[in-house]
Amino acid sequence: MDDFPERAFIPDQPNPIATDAPGSVTEMPSPSFIGHIHICTDVNYQAMVDFYVALFNGEVTAVNPGNPMTFITYDEYDHRVVVMYKEGWGTKPENPVGYSHLAFGYRSLGEVVFIYKRMKEWGYKPHWTVNHGNSTSFYYQDPDGNDVETMVDNYPPVITKSYKKNYQFSEDFGPMPDGNFDPDKMVELYEQGVPDTVLLDRNQVKRLKAEGKL
Ligand SMILES: [Fe+2]
């Protein structure tokens, strides 16, 4: 919304993007998108904000100074991730229950590779890079040790869903770590012009690894 004027204002009235008349919702709705994520942090508050702003090429839309929390977005929505300061909460335990990781999807391998290069320059290195079959994924850790995945689907969504349902954990698929790859070699192959149809193909990844190229 580049043409939307940035100003202090109270909107005249709510103007939602959709309305449903009473009685017109007749089935249990599924979400239309994941709205946002709140992350509690303590000693790493500022480092956490810096990490997510860097990762998202994001924008801070608001800071609540009284109860410190920073609202960060990467698109037209007002917030996608909130980093909340919780004094005295300490650090993340070693084996916490709860979310294992957050995954953020990107349009292309080129975008995920670009992010890798920038993040590396800024001192954030992924701890796992893998072709899952359905996706090609780079896993980082935020300063508190929460896993954050940047990923590109290897196929269009419907095909990826079918791959997941029918193939991914079959005997033919093989152990997941077979899809691990060296991110720097991935950058090299990508920049040499090896096409995405090869670099996103789990079997090709295995072959390139066997040849010492990935
Ligand atoms: Fe994931």
GROMACS .gro file of C-alpha atoms and ligand atoms in nm:
model
  215
    1MET     CA    1   0.000   0.000   0.000
    2ASP     CA    2   0.262   0.252  -0.110
    3ASP     CA    3  -0.001   0.518  -0.180
    4PHE     CA    4  -0.149   0.499   0.168
    5PRO     CA    5  -0.066   0.816   0.362
    6GLU     CA    6   0.134   0.755   0.679
    7ARG     CA    7  -0.028   0.974   0.942
    8ALA     CA    8  -0.155   0.975   1.294
    9PHE     CA    9  -0.521   0.892   1.269
   10ILE     CA   10  -0.817   0.714   1.413
   11PRO     CA   11  -1.010   0.551   1.129
   12ASP     CA   12  -1.368   0.670   1.082
   13GLN     CA   13  -1.509   0.324   1.124
   14PRO     CA   14  -1.398  -0.038   1.085
   15ASN     CA   15  -1.367  -0.140   0.724
   16PRO     CA   16  -1.299  -0.517   0.720
   17ILE     CA   17  -1.199  -0.690   0.399
   18ALA     CA   18  -1.496  -0.928   0.426
   19THR     CA   19  -1.827  -0.949   0.605
   20ASP     CA   20  -2.060  -1.246   0.638
   21ALA     CA   21  -2.427  -1.191   0.700
   22PRO     CA   22  -2.581  -1.377   0.995
   23GLY     CA   23  -2.651  -1.735   0.897
   24SER     CA   24  -2.421  -1.728   0.593
   25VAL     CA   25  -2.131  -1.910   0.768
   26THR     CA   26  -2.260  -2.264   0.774
   27GLU     CA   27  -1.944  -2.471   0.817
   28MET     CA   28  -1.653  -2.462   1.058
   29PRO     CA   29  -1.411  -2.216   0.894
   30SER     CA   30  -1.041  -2.289   0.851
   31PRO     CA   31  -0.793  -2.003   0.897
   32SER     CA   32  -0.719  -1.790   0.592
   33PHE     CA   33  -0.362  -1.723   0.712
   34ILE     CA   34  -0.137  -1.740   1.017
   35GLY     CA   35  -0.174  -1.396   1.172
   36HIS     CA   36   0.128  -1.344   1.391
   37ILE     CA   37   0.359  -1.498   1.645
   38HIS     CA   38   0.445  -1.362   1.990
   39ILE     CA   39   0.785  -1.462   2.125
   40CYS     CA   40   0.881  -1.412   2.489
   41THR     CA   41   1.239  -1.321   2.559
   42ASP     CA   42   1.448  -1.177   2.839
   43VAL     CA   43   1.821  -1.107   2.822
   44ASN     CA   44   1.832  -1.117   2.441
   45TYR     CA   45   1.544  -0.873   2.380
   46GLN     CA   46   1.729  -0.632   2.151
   47ALA     CA   47   1.925  -0.908   1.978
   48MET     CA   48   1.596  -1.087   1.909
   49VAL     CA   49   1.445  -0.773   1.756
   50ASP     CA   50   1.756  -0.724   1.545
   51PHE     CA   51   1.748  -1.086   1.426
   52TYR     CA   52   1.386  -1.079   1.306
   53VAL     CA   53   1.416  -0.736   1.146
   54ALA     CA   54   1.727  -0.862   0.962
   55LEU     CA   55   1.574  -1.195   0.861
   56PHE     CA   56   1.251  -1.041   0.731
   57ASN     CA   57   1.404  -0.729   0.582
   58GLY     CA   58   1.133  -0.612   0.816
   59GLU     CA   59   0.984  -0.300   0.961
   60VAL     CA   60   0.915  -0.212   1.324
   61THR     CA   61   0.557  -0.084   1.333
   62ALA     CA   62   0.528  -0.019   1.704
   63VAL     CA   63   0.715  -0.042   2.031
   64ASN     CA   64   0.527  -0.058   2.356
   65PRO     CA   65   0.768   0.107   2.598
   66GLY     CA   66   0.573   0.043   2.919
   67ASN     CA   67   0.558  -0.332   2.880
   68PRO     CA   68   0.842  -0.365   2.636
   69MET     CA   69   0.741  -0.539   2.317
   70THR     CA   70   0.835  -0.472   1.959
   71PHE     CA   71   0.595  -0.531   1.672
   72ILE     CA   72   0.765  -0.636   1.349
   73THR     CA   73   0.614  -0.691   1.007
   74TYR     CA   74   0.734  -0.791   0.661
   75ASP     CA   75   0.427  -0.708   0.454
   76GLU     CA   76   0.114  -0.494   0.462
   77TYR     CA   77  -0.009  -0.645   0.788
   78ASP     CA   78   0.055  -0.446   1.103
   79HIS     CA   79   0.254  -0.717   1.273
   80ARG     CA   80   0.380  -1.067   1.200
   81VAL     CA   81   0.618  -1.126   1.489
   82VAL     CA   82   0.616  -0.962   1.830
   83VAL     CA   83   0.918  -0.982   2.057
   84MET     CA   84   0.805  -0.943   2.419
   85TYR     CA   85   1.043  -0.862   2.705
   86LYS     CA   86   0.985  -1.078   3.010
   87GLU     CA   87   1.222  -0.970   3.283
   88GLY     CA   88   1.354  -1.259   3.488
   89TRP     CA   89   1.232  -1.532   3.251
   90GLY     CA   90   1.592  -1.620   3.172
   91THR     CA   91   1.692  -1.835   2.881
   92LYS     CA   92   1.529  -2.113   2.684
   93PRO     CA   93   1.559  -2.458   2.846
   94GLU     CA   94   1.743  -2.729   2.656
   95ASN     CA   95   1.451  -2.950   2.557
   96PRO     CA   96   1.140  -2.734   2.573
   97VAL     CA   97   0.799  -2.860   2.480
   98GLY     CA   98   0.606  -2.632   2.246
   99TYR     CA   99   0.680  -2.519   1.894
  100SER     CA  100   0.978  -2.690   1.736
  101HIS     CA  101   1.031  -2.417   1.478
  102LEU     CA  102   0.867  -2.149   1.271
  103ALA     CA  103   0.886  -2.186   0.894
  104PHE     CA  104   0.868  -1.894   0.655
  105GLY     CA  105   0.804  -1.966   0.290
  106TYR     CA  106   0.971  -1.784   0.003
  107ARG     CA  107   0.898  -1.765  -0.368
  108SER     CA  108   1.216  -1.915  -0.506
  109LEU     CA  109   1.548  -2.081  -0.438
  110GLY     CA  110   1.712  -1.754  -0.544
  111GLU     CA  111   1.544  -1.573  -0.255
  112VAL     CA  112   1.642  -1.837   0.000
  113VAL     CA  113   2.002  -1.835  -0.127
  114PHE     CA  114   2.013  -1.454  -0.114
  115ILE     CA  115   1.890  -1.461   0.247
  116TYR     CA  116   2.158  -1.717   0.332
  117LYS     CA  117   2.431  -1.494   0.191
  118ARG     CA  118   2.308  -1.182   0.374
  119MET     CA  119   2.249  -1.365   0.702
  120LYS     CA  120   2.598  -1.512   0.683
  121GLU     CA  121   2.748  -1.164   0.635
  122TRP     CA  122   2.558  -1.051   0.944
  123GLY     CA  123   2.683  -1.343   1.151
  124TYR     CA  124   2.380  -1.572   1.136
  125LYS     CA  125   2.461  -1.915   0.996
  126PRO     CA  126   2.209  -2.193   0.943
  127HIS     CA  127   2.263  -2.507   1.149
  128TRP     CA  128   2.081  -2.733   0.903
  129THR     CA  129   2.032  -2.715   0.528
  130VAL     CA  130   1.831  -2.994   0.371
  131ASN     CA  131   1.622  -3.097   0.077
  132HIS     CA  132   1.317  -3.247   0.249
  133GLY     CA  133   1.178  -3.364  -0.081
  134ASN     CA  134   0.878  -3.135  -0.047
  135SER     CA  135   1.089  -2.828   0.031
  136THR     CA  136   1.443  -2.696   0.033
  137SER     CA  137   1.505  -2.554   0.378
  138PHE     CA  138   1.765  -2.352   0.565
  139TYR     CA  139   1.729  -2.362   0.946
  140TYR     CA  140   1.864  -2.078   1.159
  141GLN     CA  141   1.848  -2.017   1.531
  142ASP     CA  142   1.743  -1.682   1.674
  143PRO     CA  143   1.953  -1.545   1.962
  144ASP     CA  144   1.738  -1.735   2.215
  145GLY     CA  145   1.784  -2.063   2.030
  146ASN     CA  146   1.442  -2.083   1.862
  147ASP     CA  147   1.459  -2.257   1.527
  148VAL     CA  148   1.350  -2.058   1.225
  149GLU     CA  149   1.322  -2.222   0.884
  150THR     CA  150   1.340  -2.037   0.554
  151MET     CA  151   1.205  -2.259   0.281
  152VAL     CA  152   1.096  -2.287  -0.075
  153ASP     CA  153   0.852  -2.554  -0.184
  154ASN     CA  154   1.005  -2.778  -0.448
  155TYR     CA  155   0.674  -2.810  -0.631
  156PRO     CA  156   0.351  -2.611  -0.654
  157PRO     CA  157   0.138  -2.650  -0.337
  158VAL     CA  158  -0.105  -2.918  -0.455
  159ILE     CA  159   0.176  -3.137  -0.587
  160THR     CA  160   0.379  -3.081  -0.271
  161LYS     CA  161   0.080  -3.190  -0.065
  162SER     CA  162   0.045  -3.506  -0.269
  163TYR     CA  163   0.421  -3.571  -0.238
  164LYS     CA  164   0.387  -3.543   0.140
  165LYS     CA  165   0.085  -3.771   0.155
  166ASN     CA  166   0.203  -4.039  -0.081
  167TYR     CA  167   0.582  -4.045  -0.097
  168GLN     CA  168   0.783  -3.852   0.159
  169PHE     CA  169   0.808  -4.116   0.431
  170SER     CA  170   0.785  -4.419   0.209
  171GLU     CA  171   1.067  -4.673   0.189
  172ASP     CA  172   1.183  -4.533  -0.146
  173PHE     CA  173   1.230  -4.190   0.002
  174GLY     CA  174   1.518  -4.293   0.227
  175PRO     CA  175   1.650  -4.132   0.546
  176MET     CA  176   1.588  -3.758   0.573
  177PRO     CA  177   1.958  -3.666   0.624
  178ASP     CA  178   2.029  -3.799   0.273
  179GLY     CA  179   1.894  -3.461   0.161
  180ASN     CA  180   2.143  -3.257   0.366
  181PHE     CA  181   2.364  -3.028   0.161
  182ASP     CA  182   2.642  -2.772   0.203
  183PRO     CA  183   2.489  -2.424   0.177
  184ASP     CA  184   2.802  -2.264   0.030
  185LYS     CA  185   2.815  -2.528  -0.242
  186MET     CA  186   2.445  -2.466  -0.307
  187VAL     CA  187   2.522  -2.096  -0.357
  188GLU     CA  188   2.805  -2.188  -0.592
  189LEU     CA  189   2.591  -2.419  -0.807
  190TYR     CA  190   2.305  -2.170  -0.811
  191GLU     CA  191   2.533  -1.889  -0.922
  192GLN     CA  192   2.689  -2.110  -1.189
  193GLY     CA  193   2.342  -2.131  -1.340
  194VAL     CA  194   2.250  -2.487  -1.247
  195PRO     CA  195   1.871  -2.475  -1.286
  196ASP     CA  196   1.628  -2.489  -0.995
  197THR     CA  197   1.475  -2.803  -1.144
  198VAL     CA  198   1.804  -2.976  -1.059
  199LEU     CA  199   1.892  -2.801  -0.733
  200LEU     CA  200   1.547  -2.857  -0.581
  201ASP     CA  201   1.532  -3.223  -0.678
  202ARG     CA  202   1.618  -3.447  -0.383
  203ASN     CA  203   1.757  -3.722  -0.605
  204GLN     CA  204   1.977  -3.471  -0.788
  205VAL     CA  205   2.094  -3.335  -0.454
  206LYS     CA  206   2.199  -3.687  -0.355
  207ARG     CA  207   2.381  -3.729  -0.687
  208LEU     CA  208   2.560  -3.393  -0.662
  209LYS     CA  209   2.666  -3.479  -0.308
  210ALA     CA  210   2.804  -3.815  -0.422
  211GLU     CA  211   3.007  -3.624  -0.683
  212GLY     CA  212   3.138  -3.390  -0.411
  213LYS     CA  213   2.964  -3.088  -0.565
  214LEU     CA  214   2.704  -3.030  -0.296
  215FE      FE  215   0.946  -2.716   0.895
   0.00000   0.00000   0.00000
